[in-house]
mmCIF file of C-alpha atoms and ligand atoms in Angstrom:
data_model
loop_
_atom_site.group_PDB
_atom_site.id
_atom_site.type_symbol
_atom_site.label_atom_id
_atom_site.label_comp_id
_atom_site.label_asym_id
_atom_site.label_seq_id
_atom_site.Cartn_x
_atom_site.Cartn_y
_atom_site.Cartn_z
ATOM 1 C CA MET A 60 61.616 128.916 110.739
ATOM 2 C CA SER A 61 61.751 125.198 111.411
ATOM 3 C CA ILE A 62 64.795 123.393 112.749
ATOM 4 C CA ILE A 63 67.721 123.235 110.301
ATOM 5 C CA PRO A 64 70.124 120.344 110.963
ATOM 6 C CA TYR A 65 73.792 120.431 109.866
ATOM 7 C CA GLY A 66 73.223 117.441 107.589
ATOM 8 C CA CYS A 67 70.265 115.386 106.486
ATOM 9 C CA GLN A 68 69.364 112.521 104.158
ATOM 10 C CA ASN A 69 67.432 113.068 100.942
ATOM 11 C CA ILE A 70 64.913 110.313 100.148
ATOM 12 C CA ASN A 71 62.765 110.373 97.012
ATOM 13 C CA GLN A 72 60.040 108.095 95.662
ATOM 14 C CA ALA A 73 62.545 105.973 93.716
ATOM 15 C CA ASP A 74 64.417 105.281 96.978
ATOM 16 C CA ILE A 75 61.169 104.289 98.700
ATOM 17 C CA ASP A 76 60.097 102.061 95.801
ATOM 18 C CA ALA A 77 63.483 100.321 95.788
ATOM 19 C CA VAL A 78 63.116 99.393 99.462
ATOM 20 C CA VAL A 79 59.501 98.303 99.077
ATOM 21 C CA ASP A 80 60.513 96.072 96.159
ATOM 22 C CA VAL A 81 62.926 94.200 98.409
ATOM 23 C CA LEU A 82 60.297 93.806 101.108
ATOM 24 C CA GLN A 83 58.070 92.130 98.523
ATOM 25 C CA ALA A 84 60.861 89.974 97.080
ATOM 26 C CA GLU A 85 62.292 86.700 98.281
ATOM 27 C CA CYS A 86 65.465 87.749 100.103
ATOM 28 C CA LEU A 87 65.672 90.390 102.798
ATOM 29 C CA THR A 88 69.367 89.651 103.167
ATOM 30 C CA GLN A 89 72.026 87.847 101.114
ATOM 31 C CA GLY A 90 70.007 88.405 97.951
ATOM 32 C CA PRO A 91 70.809 90.248 94.724
ATOM 33 C CA ALA A 92 70.699 93.856 96.001
ATOM 34 C CA VAL A 93 73.998 93.665 97.900
ATOM 35 C CA PRO A 94 76.157 92.586 94.930
ATOM 36 C CA ALA A 95 74.299 95.078 92.710
ATOM 37 C CA PHE A 96 75.133 97.920 95.119
ATOM 38 C CA GLU A 97 78.745 96.726 95.407
ATOM 39 C CA GLU A 98 79.042 96.583 91.626
ATOM 40 C CA ALA A 99 77.620 100.113 91.223
ATOM 41 C CA VAL A 100 80.042 101.623 93.757
ATOM 42 C CA ALA A 101 83.034 99.697 92.389
ATOM 43 C CA ARG A 102 82.222 100.825 88.858
ATOM 44 C CA HIS A 103 81.725 104.448 89.847
ATOM 45 C CA CYS A 104 85.025 104.517 91.717
ATOM 46 C CA GLY A 105 87.051 102.435 89.319
ATOM 47 C CA ALA A 106 87.893 99.829 91.963
ATOM 48 C CA ARG A 107 88.129 96.094 91.265
ATOM 49 C CA HIS A 108 86.388 94.852 94.416
ATOM 50 C CA ALA A 109 83.761 96.290 96.765
ATOM 51 C CA ILE A 110 82.519 94.615 99.950
ATOM 52 C CA ALA A 111 79.327 96.011 101.505
ATOM 53 C CA VAL A 112 79.027 95.814 105.278
ATOM 54 C CA SER A 113 76.801 96.987 108.108
ATOM 55 C CA SER A 114 78.666 100.290 108.717
ATOM 56 C CA ALA A 115 81.888 102.133 107.980
ATOM 57 C CA THR A 116 82.936 101.172 111.498
ATOM 58 C CA SER A 117 82.721 97.474 110.645
ATOM 59 C CA ALA A 118 84.463 98.156 107.319
ATOM 60 C CA LEU A 119 87.331 99.868 109.171
ATOM 61 C CA HIS A 120 87.544 96.971 111.621
ATOM 62 C CA ILE A 121 87.799 94.244 108.985
ATOM 63 C CA ALA A 122 90.067 96.451 106.839
ATOM 64 C CA CYS A 123 92.540 96.563 109.741
ATOM 65 C CA LEU A 124 92.226 92.797 110.280
ATOM 66 C CA ALA A 125 92.631 92.058 106.570
ATOM 67 C CA LEU A 126 95.861 94.068 106.609
ATOM 68 C CA GLY A 127 97.089 92.012 109.548
ATOM 69 C CA VAL A 128 96.722 94.545 112.368
ATOM 70 C CA GLU A 129 97.137 92.663 115.654
ATOM 71 C CA PRO A 130 98.260 93.153 119.247
ATOM 72 C CA GLY A 131 101.678 94.799 119.306
ATOM 73 C CA ASP A 132 100.995 96.822 116.155
ATOM 74 C CA SER A 133 100.538 100.549 115.902
ATOM 75 C CA VAL A 134 98.013 102.394 113.708
ATOM 76 C CA TRP A 135 98.264 106.134 113.039
ATOM 77 C CA THR A 136 95.488 108.495 112.067
ATOM 78 C CA THR A 137 94.354 112.098 112.310
ATOM 79 C CA PRO A 138 92.849 113.471 115.542
ATOM 80 C CA ILE A 139 90.196 115.426 113.602
ATOM 81 C CA THR A 140 87.906 112.542 112.743
ATOM 82 C CA PHE A 141 85.056 110.517 114.125
ATOM 83 C CA VAL A 142 86.189 108.150 116.883
ATOM 84 C CA ALA A 143 85.537 105.050 114.743
ATOM 85 C CA THR A 144 88.644 105.782 112.634
ATOM 86 C CA ALA A 145 90.813 105.227 115.708
ATOM 87 C CA ASN A 146 88.696 102.659 117.527
ATOM 88 C CA CYS A 147 89.082 100.110 114.704
ATOM 89 C CA ALA A 148 92.754 99.679 115.645
ATOM 90 C CA LEU A 149 91.868 99.146 119.301
ATOM 91 C CA TYR A 150 89.370 96.438 118.289
ATOM 92 C CA CYS A 151 92.359 94.531 116.861
ATOM 93 C CA GLY A 152 94.352 94.936 120.072
ATOM 94 C CA ALA A 153 96.738 97.408 118.434
ATOM 95 C CA THR A 154 97.664 100.852 119.763
ATOM 96 C CA VAL A 155 96.678 104.145 118.129
ATOM 97 C CA ASP A 156 98.712 107.283 117.635
ATOM 98 C CA PHE A 157 97.797 110.618 116.093
ATOM 99 C CA VAL A 158 99.463 112.844 113.495
ATOM 100 C CA ASP A 159 98.602 116.547 113.628
ATOM 101 C CA ILE A 160 96.547 118.208 110.895
ATOM 102 C CA ASN A 161 97.396 120.585 108.082
ATOM 103 C CA PRO A 162 95.923 123.923 109.253
ATOM 104 C CA ARG A 163 94.626 124.709 105.776
ATOM 105 C CA THR A 164 92.906 121.452 104.750
ATOM 106 C CA TYR A 165 92.284 120.057 108.288
ATOM 107 C CA ASN A 166 93.492 116.725 106.916
ATOM 108 C CA LEU A 167 96.370 114.717 108.335
ATOM 109 C CA SER A 168 99.532 116.734 107.615
ATOM 110 C CA VAL A 169 101.985 114.950 105.357
ATOM 111 C CA ASP A 170 104.851 117.071 106.759
ATOM 112 C CA ARG A 171 103.992 116.074 110.332
ATOM 113 C CA LEU A 172 103.650 112.455 109.193
ATOM 114 C CA ALA A 173 107.093 112.539 107.551
ATOM 115 C CA GLU A 174 108.643 114.019 110.713
ATOM 116 C CA LYS A 175 106.970 111.514 112.998
ATOM 117 C CA LEU A 176 107.993 108.588 110.786
ATOM 118 C CA ALA A 177 111.606 109.777 110.703
ATOM 119 C CA ALA A 178 111.677 110.195 114.484
ATOM 120 C CA THR A 179 109.939 106.867 115.089
ATOM 121 C CA ALA A 180 112.162 104.956 112.680
ATOM 122 C CA LYS A 181 115.077 105.809 115.008
ATOM 123 C CA ALA A 182 113.386 105.523 118.372
ATOM 124 C CA GLY A 183 110.377 103.268 118.252
ATOM 125 C CA GLN A 184 107.729 101.398 116.440
ATOM 126 C CA LEU A 185 106.665 102.325 112.936
ATOM 127 C CA PRO A 186 102.944 102.062 112.154
ATOM 128 C CA LYS A 187 101.593 98.989 110.378
ATOM 129 C CA VAL A 188 98.717 101.020 108.944
ATOM 130 C CA VAL A 189 98.075 104.747 108.482
ATOM 131 C CA ILE A 190 94.441 105.855 108.090
ATOM 132 C CA PRO A 191 94.096 109.253 106.404
ATOM 133 C CA VAL A 192 90.583 110.723 106.500
ATOM 134 C CA HIS A 193 89.251 112.884 103.663
ATOM 135 C CA PHE A 194 87.862 115.337 106.167
ATOM 136 C CA SER A 195 84.645 117.110 105.111
ATOM 137 C CA GLY A 196 85.111 115.434 101.710
ATOM 138 C CA GLN A 197 88.336 117.158 100.736
ATOM 139 C CA PRO A 198 90.868 114.550 99.576
ATOM 140 C CA CYS A 199 94.096 114.116 101.528
ATOM 141 C CA ASP A 200 97.474 114.468 99.835
ATOM 142 C CA MET A 201 97.391 110.780 98.928
ATOM 143 C CA ALA A 202 100.418 110.893 96.629
ATOM 144 C CA GLY A 203 102.505 112.249 99.510
ATOM 145 C CA ILE A 204 101.207 109.672 101.987
ATOM 146 C CA HIS A 205 101.697 106.882 99.462
ATOM 147 C CA ALA A 206 105.326 107.930 98.846
ATOM 148 C CA LEU A 207 105.966 107.730 102.607
ATOM 149 C CA SER A 208 104.314 104.301 102.747
ATOM 150 C CA GLN A 209 106.798 103.058 100.137
ATOM 151 C CA GLN A 210 109.693 104.453 102.151
ATOM 152 C CA TYR A 211 108.567 103.181 105.576
ATOM 153 C CA GLY A 212 106.568 100.091 104.634
ATOM 154 C CA PHE A 213 103.147 100.800 106.092
ATOM 155 C CA LYS A 214 99.731 100.051 104.592
ATOM 156 C CA ILE A 215 97.053 102.677 103.902
ATOM 157 C CA ILE A 216 93.316 102.617 104.606
ATOM 158 C CA GLU A 217 91.523 105.702 103.269
ATOM 159 C CA ASP A 218 88.625 106.615 105.541
ATOM 160 C CA ALA A 219 86.472 108.185 102.833
ATOM 161 C CA SER A 220 83.315 108.290 104.961
ATOM 162 C CA HIS A 221 82.909 111.965 103.958
ATOM 163 C CA ALA A 222 84.083 111.674 100.407
ATOM 164 C CA ILE A 223 82.113 109.372 98.095
ATOM 165 C CA GLY A 224 81.683 111.161 94.763
ATOM 166 C CA GLY A 225 84.770 113.310 95.328
ATOM 167 C CA LYS A 226 87.828 113.321 93.091
ATOM 168 C CA TYR A 227 91.559 113.496 93.655
ATOM 169 C CA GLN A 228 93.829 114.427 90.741
ATOM 170 C CA GLY A 229 90.782 114.099 88.485
ATOM 171 C CA ALA A 230 90.061 110.480 89.470
ATOM 172 C CA PRO A 231 87.338 109.206 91.825
ATOM 173 C CA ILE A 232 88.050 108.691 95.505
ATOM 174 C CA GLY A 233 88.000 104.949 96.069
ATOM 175 C CA ASN A 234 89.976 103.960 92.978
ATOM 176 C CA GLY A 235 92.741 102.697 95.245
ATOM 177 C CA ARG A 236 95.588 104.224 93.293
ATOM 178 C CA TYR A 237 97.356 105.334 96.486
ATOM 179 C CA SER A 238 95.939 102.998 99.131
ATOM 180 C CA ASP A 239 95.217 99.371 99.977
ATOM 181 C CA ILE A 240 91.599 99.760 101.064
ATOM 182 C CA THR A 241 89.088 102.632 100.913
ATOM 183 C CA VAL A 242 86.106 102.790 103.264
ATOM 184 C CA PHE A 243 82.781 104.606 102.725
ATOM 185 C CA SER A 244 79.954 105.270 105.206
ATOM 186 C CA PHE A 245 76.273 105.321 104.296
ATOM 187 C CA HIS A 246 74.974 106.683 107.591
ATOM 188 C CA PRO A 247 72.072 109.107 106.939
ATOM 189 C CA VAL A 248 74.141 112.265 107.547
ATOM 190 C CA LYS A 249 76.699 111.198 104.910
ATOM 191 C CA ILE A 250 76.552 111.897 101.175
ATOM 192 C CA ILE A 251 74.436 108.886 100.211
ATOM 193 C CA THR A 252 72.705 106.614 102.690
ATOM 194 C CA SER A 253 71.592 103.029 103.109
ATOM 195 C CA GLY A 254 70.141 103.697 106.585
ATOM 196 C CA GLU A 255 73.225 102.232 108.205
ATOM 197 C CA GLY A 256 75.942 100.777 106.043
ATOM 198 C CA GLY A 257 79.474 100.920 104.799
ATOM 199 C CA MET A 258 81.705 99.553 102.074
ATOM 200 C CA ALA A 259 85.348 98.572 101.697
ATOM 201 C CA LEU A 260 86.954 98.885 98.255
ATOM 202 C CA THR A 261 90.227 97.339 97.116
ATOM 203 C CA ASN A 262 92.046 96.337 93.954
ATOM 204 C CA ASP A 263 93.725 93.381 95.668
ATOM 205 C CA ALA A 264 91.910 90.068 95.153
ATOM 206 C CA GLY A 265 93.459 88.535 98.270
ATOM 207 C CA LEU A 266 92.320 91.414 100.454
ATOM 208 C CA ALA A 267 88.836 91.247 98.913
ATOM 209 C CA THR A 268 88.552 87.551 99.773
ATOM 210 C CA ARG A 269 89.729 88.208 103.309
ATOM 211 C CA LEU A 270 87.252 91.098 103.736
ATOM 212 C CA ARG A 271 84.359 88.920 102.496
ATOM 213 C CA LEU A 272 85.341 86.138 104.858
ATOM 214 C CA LEU A 273 85.565 88.459 107.867
ATOM 215 C CA ARG A 274 82.220 90.066 106.989
ATOM 216 C CA SER A 275 80.410 86.776 107.502
ATOM 217 C CA HIS A 276 81.786 84.795 110.465
ATOM 218 C CA GLY A 277 84.966 83.672 108.689
ATOM 219 C CA ILE A 278 82.835 81.105 106.877
ATOM 220 C CA SER A 279 83.617 80.017 103.335
ATOM 221 C CA SER A 280 81.653 77.798 100.993
ATOM 222 C CA SER A 281 84.230 77.885 98.200
ATOM 223 C CA PRO A 282 85.573 74.368 97.614
ATOM 224 C CA GLU A 283 89.125 75.740 97.256
ATOM 225 C CA ASP A 284 89.003 77.138 100.830
ATOM 226 C CA MET A 285 87.733 73.936 102.407
ATOM 227 C CA HIS A 286 89.999 71.851 104.550
ATOM 228 C CA PRO A 287 90.017 68.178 103.474
ATOM 229 C CA ARG A 288 87.483 65.969 105.279
ATOM 230 C CA PRO A 289 86.607 62.259 104.968
ATOM 231 C CA ALA A 290 84.671 61.636 101.747
ATOM 232 C CA GLN A 291 81.552 60.345 103.519
ATOM 233 C CA GLU A 292 81.116 63.577 105.543
ATOM 234 C CA ILE A 293 78.964 66.420 104.256
ATOM 235 C CA TRP A 294 80.709 69.817 104.431
ATOM 236 C CA ASN A 295 79.085 72.551 102.390
ATOM 237 C CA TYR A 296 80.690 75.339 104.425
ATOM 238 C CA GLN A 297 83.586 75.698 106.802
ATOM 239 C CA GLN A 298 84.642 78.357 109.255
ATOM 240 C CA ILE A 299 88.284 79.011 108.472
ATOM 241 C CA ALA A 300 88.823 82.334 110.302
ATOM 242 C CA LEU A 301 87.235 84.269 113.164
ATOM 243 C CA GLY A 302 84.835 86.673 111.485
ATOM 244 C CA PHE A 303 81.723 88.622 112.400
ATOM 245 C CA ASN A 304 78.206 89.198 111.231
ATOM 246 C CA TYR A 305 78.922 92.533 109.537
ATOM 247 C CA ARG A 306 76.684 91.846 106.535
ATOM 248 C CA MET A 307 74.532 94.490 104.886
ATOM 249 C CA THR A 308 70.889 93.506 104.306
ATOM 250 C CA ASP A 309 69.217 93.698 100.888
ATOM 251 C CA ILE A 310 66.838 96.307 102.309
ATOM 252 C CA HIS A 311 69.775 98.586 103.046
ATOM 253 C CA ALA A 312 71.574 97.760 99.820
ATOM 254 C CA ALA A 313 68.511 98.566 97.697
ATOM 255 C CA LEU A 314 68.333 102.014 99.278
ATOM 256 C CA GLY A 315 72.079 102.456 98.809
ATOM 257 C CA LEU A 316 71.893 101.453 95.150
ATOM 258 C CA SER A 317 69.015 103.831 94.507
ATOM 259 C CA GLN A 318 70.927 106.642 96.250
ATOM 260 C CA MET A 319 74.042 105.808 94.248
ATOM 261 C CA ARG A 320 72.112 106.735 91.087
ATOM 262 C CA ARG A 321 71.614 110.187 92.611
ATOM 263 C CA LEU A 322 75.227 110.678 93.696
ATOM 264 C CA ASP A 323 76.263 113.126 90.963
ATOM 265 C CA GLU A 324 73.117 115.193 91.527
ATOM 266 C CA PHE A 325 73.839 115.300 95.287
ATOM 267 C CA LEU A 326 77.437 116.403 94.693
ATOM 268 C CA THR A 327 76.364 119.196 92.342
ATOM 269 C CA GLN A 328 73.832 120.433 94.891
ATOM 270 C CA ARG A 329 76.388 120.308 97.689
ATOM 271 C CA HIS A 330 78.900 122.253 95.596
ATOM 272 C CA ASN A 331 76.310 124.883 94.680
ATOM 273 C CA ILE A 332 75.388 125.428 98.322
ATOM 274 C CA ALA A 333 79.062 125.566 99.336
ATOM 275 C CA GLN A 334 79.861 128.117 96.623
ATOM 276 C CA ARG A 335 76.984 130.265 97.757
ATOM 277 C CA TYR A 336 78.265 130.136 101.340
ATOM 278 C CA ASP A 337 81.745 131.052 100.063
ATOM 279 C CA GLN A 338 80.312 134.243 98.543
ATOM 280 C CA LEU A 339 77.938 135.161 101.349
ATOM 281 C CA LEU A 340 80.511 134.634 104.095
ATOM 282 C CA ALA A 341 83.529 136.132 102.323
ATOM 283 C CA ALA A 342 83.445 139.465 104.152
ATOM 284 C CA LEU A 343 82.961 138.052 107.649
ATOM 285 C CA PRO A 344 85.697 137.356 110.238
ATOM 286 C CA ILE A 345 85.468 133.693 109.325
ATOM 287 C CA THR A 346 87.819 131.328 107.537
ATOM 288 C CA ILE A 347 85.874 129.447 104.873
ATOM 289 C CA PRO A 348 86.949 125.957 103.772
ATOM 290 C CA TRP A 349 89.998 126.160 101.541
ATOM 291 C CA GLN A 350 89.782 123.920 98.485
ATOM 292 C CA HIS A 351 92.764 122.305 96.836
ATOM 293 C CA PRO A 352 92.651 123.264 93.135
ATOM 294 C CA ASP A 353 93.484 119.693 92.109
ATOM 295 C CA SER A 354 90.581 118.104 93.955
ATOM 296 C CA TYR A 355 86.803 117.918 93.931
ATOM 297 C CA SER A 356 85.397 117.642 97.442
ATOM 298 C CA GLY A 357 82.550 115.376 98.470
ATOM 299 C CA TYR A 358 81.467 118.344 100.628
ATOM 300 C CA HIS A 359 80.019 116.254 103.422
ATOM 301 C CA LEU A 360 80.602 119.222 105.742
ATOM 302 C CA TYR A 361 80.949 122.974 105.460
ATOM 303 C CA VAL A 362 83.223 123.947 108.346
ATOM 304 C CA ILE A 363 83.862 127.583 109.190
ATOM 305 C CA ARG A 364 86.605 128.764 111.523
ATOM 306 C CA LEU A 365 85.845 131.794 113.656
ATOM 307 C CA GLN A 366 88.554 134.438 113.703
ATOM 308 C CA LEU A 367 87.988 134.900 117.394
ATOM 309 C CA ALA A 368 90.060 138.079 117.771
ATOM 310 C CA SER A 369 87.583 139.850 115.437
ATOM 311 C CA THR A 370 84.288 138.211 116.355
ATOM 312 C CA GLY A 371 83.982 139.510 119.907
ATOM 313 C CA LYS A 372 82.227 136.282 120.877
ATOM 314 C CA THR A 373 83.476 132.932 122.016
ATOM 315 C CA GLN A 374 83.021 129.830 119.891
ATOM 316 C CA ARG A 375 80.606 128.538 122.491
ATOM 317 C CA GLN A 376 78.516 131.735 122.366
ATOM 318 C CA VAL A 377 78.263 131.587 118.564
ATOM 319 C CA TYR A 378 77.381 127.900 118.741
ATOM 320 C CA GLU A 379 74.666 128.511 121.321
ATOM 321 C CA LEU A 380 73.215 131.537 119.523
ATOM 322 C CA LEU A 381 72.890 129.512 116.322
ATOM 323 C CA ARG A 382 71.341 126.582 118.162
ATOM 324 C CA ALA A 383 68.898 128.950 119.854
ATOM 325 C CA ALA A 384 67.956 130.163 116.359
ATOM 326 C CA GLY A 385 67.025 126.582 115.437
ATOM 327 C CA ILE A 386 70.197 125.907 113.451
ATOM 328 C CA LEU A 387 71.668 122.653 114.702
ATOM 329 C CA VAL A 388 75.310 123.476 114.039
ATOM 330 C CA ASN A 389 77.852 120.968 115.239
ATOM 331 C CA LEU A 390 81.541 120.625 116.000
ATOM 332 C CA HIS A 391 83.486 118.155 113.872
ATOM 333 C CA TYR A 392 85.432 117.043 115.778
ATOM 334 C CA ILE A 393 86.758 117.026 119.303
ATOM 335 C CA PRO A 394 90.323 115.733 118.731
ATOM 336 C CA VAL A 395 89.914 111.987 119.297
ATOM 337 C CA TYR A 396 92.710 111.814 121.892
ATOM 338 C CA ARG A 397 90.841 114.411 124.010
ATOM 339 C CA GLN A 398 87.975 111.964 124.475
ATOM 340 C CA PRO A 399 87.974 110.690 128.079
ATOM 341 C CA TYR A 400 88.514 107.125 126.894
ATOM 342 C CA TYR A 401 91.684 108.156 125.059
ATOM 343 C CA GLU A 402 92.899 110.546 127.772
ATOM 344 C CA GLN A 403 92.781 107.615 130.146
ATOM 345 C CA MET A 404 95.226 105.858 127.770
ATOM 346 C CA GLY A 405 97.720 108.644 128.471
ATOM 347 C CA PHE A 406 97.077 111.253 125.759
ATOM 348 C CA ALA A 407 97.247 114.792 127.112
ATOM 349 C CA ALA A 408 95.792 118.103 125.997
ATOM 350 C CA GLY A 409 98.134 119.874 123.573
ATOM 351 C CA TYR A 410 99.367 116.673 121.889
ATOM 352 C CA CYS A 411 98.480 117.960 118.391
ATOM 353 C CA PRO A 412 98.573 121.793 118.546
ATOM 354 C CA GLU A 413 97.031 122.514 115.135
ATOM 355 C CA ALA A 414 94.149 120.123 115.818
ATOM 356 C CA GLU A 415 93.511 121.782 119.166
ATOM 357 C CA GLN A 416 93.535 125.262 117.722
ATOM 358 C CA TYR A 417 91.134 124.145 115.015
ATOM 359 C CA TYR A 418 88.927 122.627 117.718
ATOM 360 C CA THR A 419 88.583 125.997 119.487
ATOM 361 C CA GLN A 420 87.424 127.774 116.296
ATOM 362 C CA ALA A 421 85.497 125.326 114.095
ATOM 363 C CA ILE A 422 81.738 125.117 113.584
ATOM 364 C CA SER A 423 79.957 123.022 110.923
ATOM 365 C CA ILE A 424 77.048 124.914 109.394
ATOM 366 C CA PRO A 425 74.157 123.256 107.523
ATOM 367 C CA LEU A 426 74.963 121.665 104.172
ATOM 368 C CA TYR A 427 72.716 119.087 102.508
ATOM 369 C CA PRO A 428 70.991 118.837 99.123
ATOM 370 C CA SER A 429 67.498 119.892 100.247
ATOM 371 C CA LEU A 430 68.716 123.018 102.094
ATOM 372 C CA THR A 431 66.725 125.833 100.452
ATOM 373 C CA ILE A 432 68.020 129.271 99.462
ATOM 374 C CA GLU A 433 65.753 130.781 102.132
ATOM 375 C CA GLN A 434 67.136 128.440 104.784
ATOM 376 C CA GLN A 435 70.683 129.183 103.688
ATOM 377 C CA ASP A 436 70.029 132.941 103.831
ATOM 378 C CA TYR A 437 68.588 132.467 107.311
ATOM 379 C CA VAL A 438 71.741 130.576 108.391
ATOM 380 C CA VAL A 439 73.939 133.387 107.025
ATOM 381 C CA ARG A 440 71.806 136.109 108.666
ATOM 382 C CA SER A 441 71.835 134.272 111.985
ATOM 383 C CA LEU A 442 75.576 133.743 111.770
ATOM 384 C CA LYS A 443 76.196 137.441 111.049
ATOM 385 C CA LYS A 444 74.086 138.365 114.047
ATOM 386 C CA ALA A 445 75.803 135.786 116.248
ATOM 387 C CA ILE A 446 79.328 137.039 115.538
ATOM 388 C CA GLU A 447 78.494 140.756 115.708
ATOM 389 C CA VAL A 448 80.736 142.600 118.148
HETATM 390 C C1 PLP B 759 80.643 108.486 110.017
HETATM 391 C C2 PLP B 759 82.077 108.158 110.072
HETATM 392 C C3 PLP B 759 82.558 106.895 110.405
HETATM 393 C C4 PLP B 759 81.665 105.794 110.869
HETATM 394 O O1 PLP B 759 80.644 105.529 109.991
HETATM 395 P P1 PLP B 759 79.463 104.523 110.362
HETATM 396 O O2 PLP B 759 78.942 104.096 109.025
HETATM 397 O O3 PLP B 759 78.469 105.334 111.145
HETATM 398 O O4 PLP B 759 80.033 103.408 111.143
HETATM 399 C C5 PLP B 759 83.911 106.664 110.344
HETATM 400 N N1 PLP B 759 84.762 107.635 110.009
HETATM 401 C C6 PLP B 759 84.337 108.881 109.704
HETATM 402 C C7 PLP B 759 85.343 109.906 109.303
HETATM 403 C C8 PLP B 759 82.988 109.179 109.740
HETATM 404 O O5 PLP B 759 82.582 110.421 109.476
#
């Protein structure tokens, strides 16, 4: 049996042709593919504006900047996420804090958030921005988080890196009903890919303008942005803010657009594989991913939790047995504040107890559209063997 990764891109001939077309066209970057990809994602999600960038990390960075995050501010997020969700606040000179997870969804707990906000409102500094993450593709309780944002006056960035194609309350993730900005990732392990890439979606025209400006050096060529200059001088662009080169190329955008056309097919395949796991794993001493009845997951990840009292093996033993069987399982994620870089900022083990307990039990098993029935059966057989007492 060949190596089975936990996640993997799916590239077909149409994807390849789309990229080759760009290579043979006039513009490798800043051509028509980027706005076409933006338009396709915005339309699918029901968002007014979409800004394609070089990665979800850069999207998170400029999303924080567009919302005014600066030194002295605080940004809160979940500890069970990729480090980029927290790092974006540090890039802006702000501090980061973490809200423990809901033990059932593994998403940021709205109850813990409410408690922490109430305590902080008395004693300290309220967050400027909260970044919920739709972990594994399962939507967060956005209505609950949004209600708290109204009460305490913070902004919301949805890190939907795992969740494109998913739905919350019957409506697509990214529609911005309960947040200011939504961010997607198109890294190859995610649901659709552009090689590297990300996108920020918003319904706010002012935020969209700001995001576009920050994506490309803070340079504008719109006459209405230009500062007045003497009539004899030629000014066809002006830098009016400090931005970055976070642009997406047309090569990447063409792949992203082609993949976007396959999004629904990918989601169906991911759901079918997940349902099959649900059945095949039901009798094992494993907690399978609970699904909120009012949501449709993007199913970026299929995370199992080992019921360690009944497995007779440690998490590490199970992990290593599966890896030895050629199944490249992974752990999503080490709580961000347990990373050495964050520990050195003063975070200690035990800070978020539910996240830490999750961390000692979780393993992500393979889930991607081209995973075959035979491969899936092999994963299940190997897992059964690995957890045998
Ligand atoms: C992958 C990921 C990111 C970063 O995405 P890039 O496109 O690789 O920068 C951010 N947040 C989460 C939750 C992710 O999974």
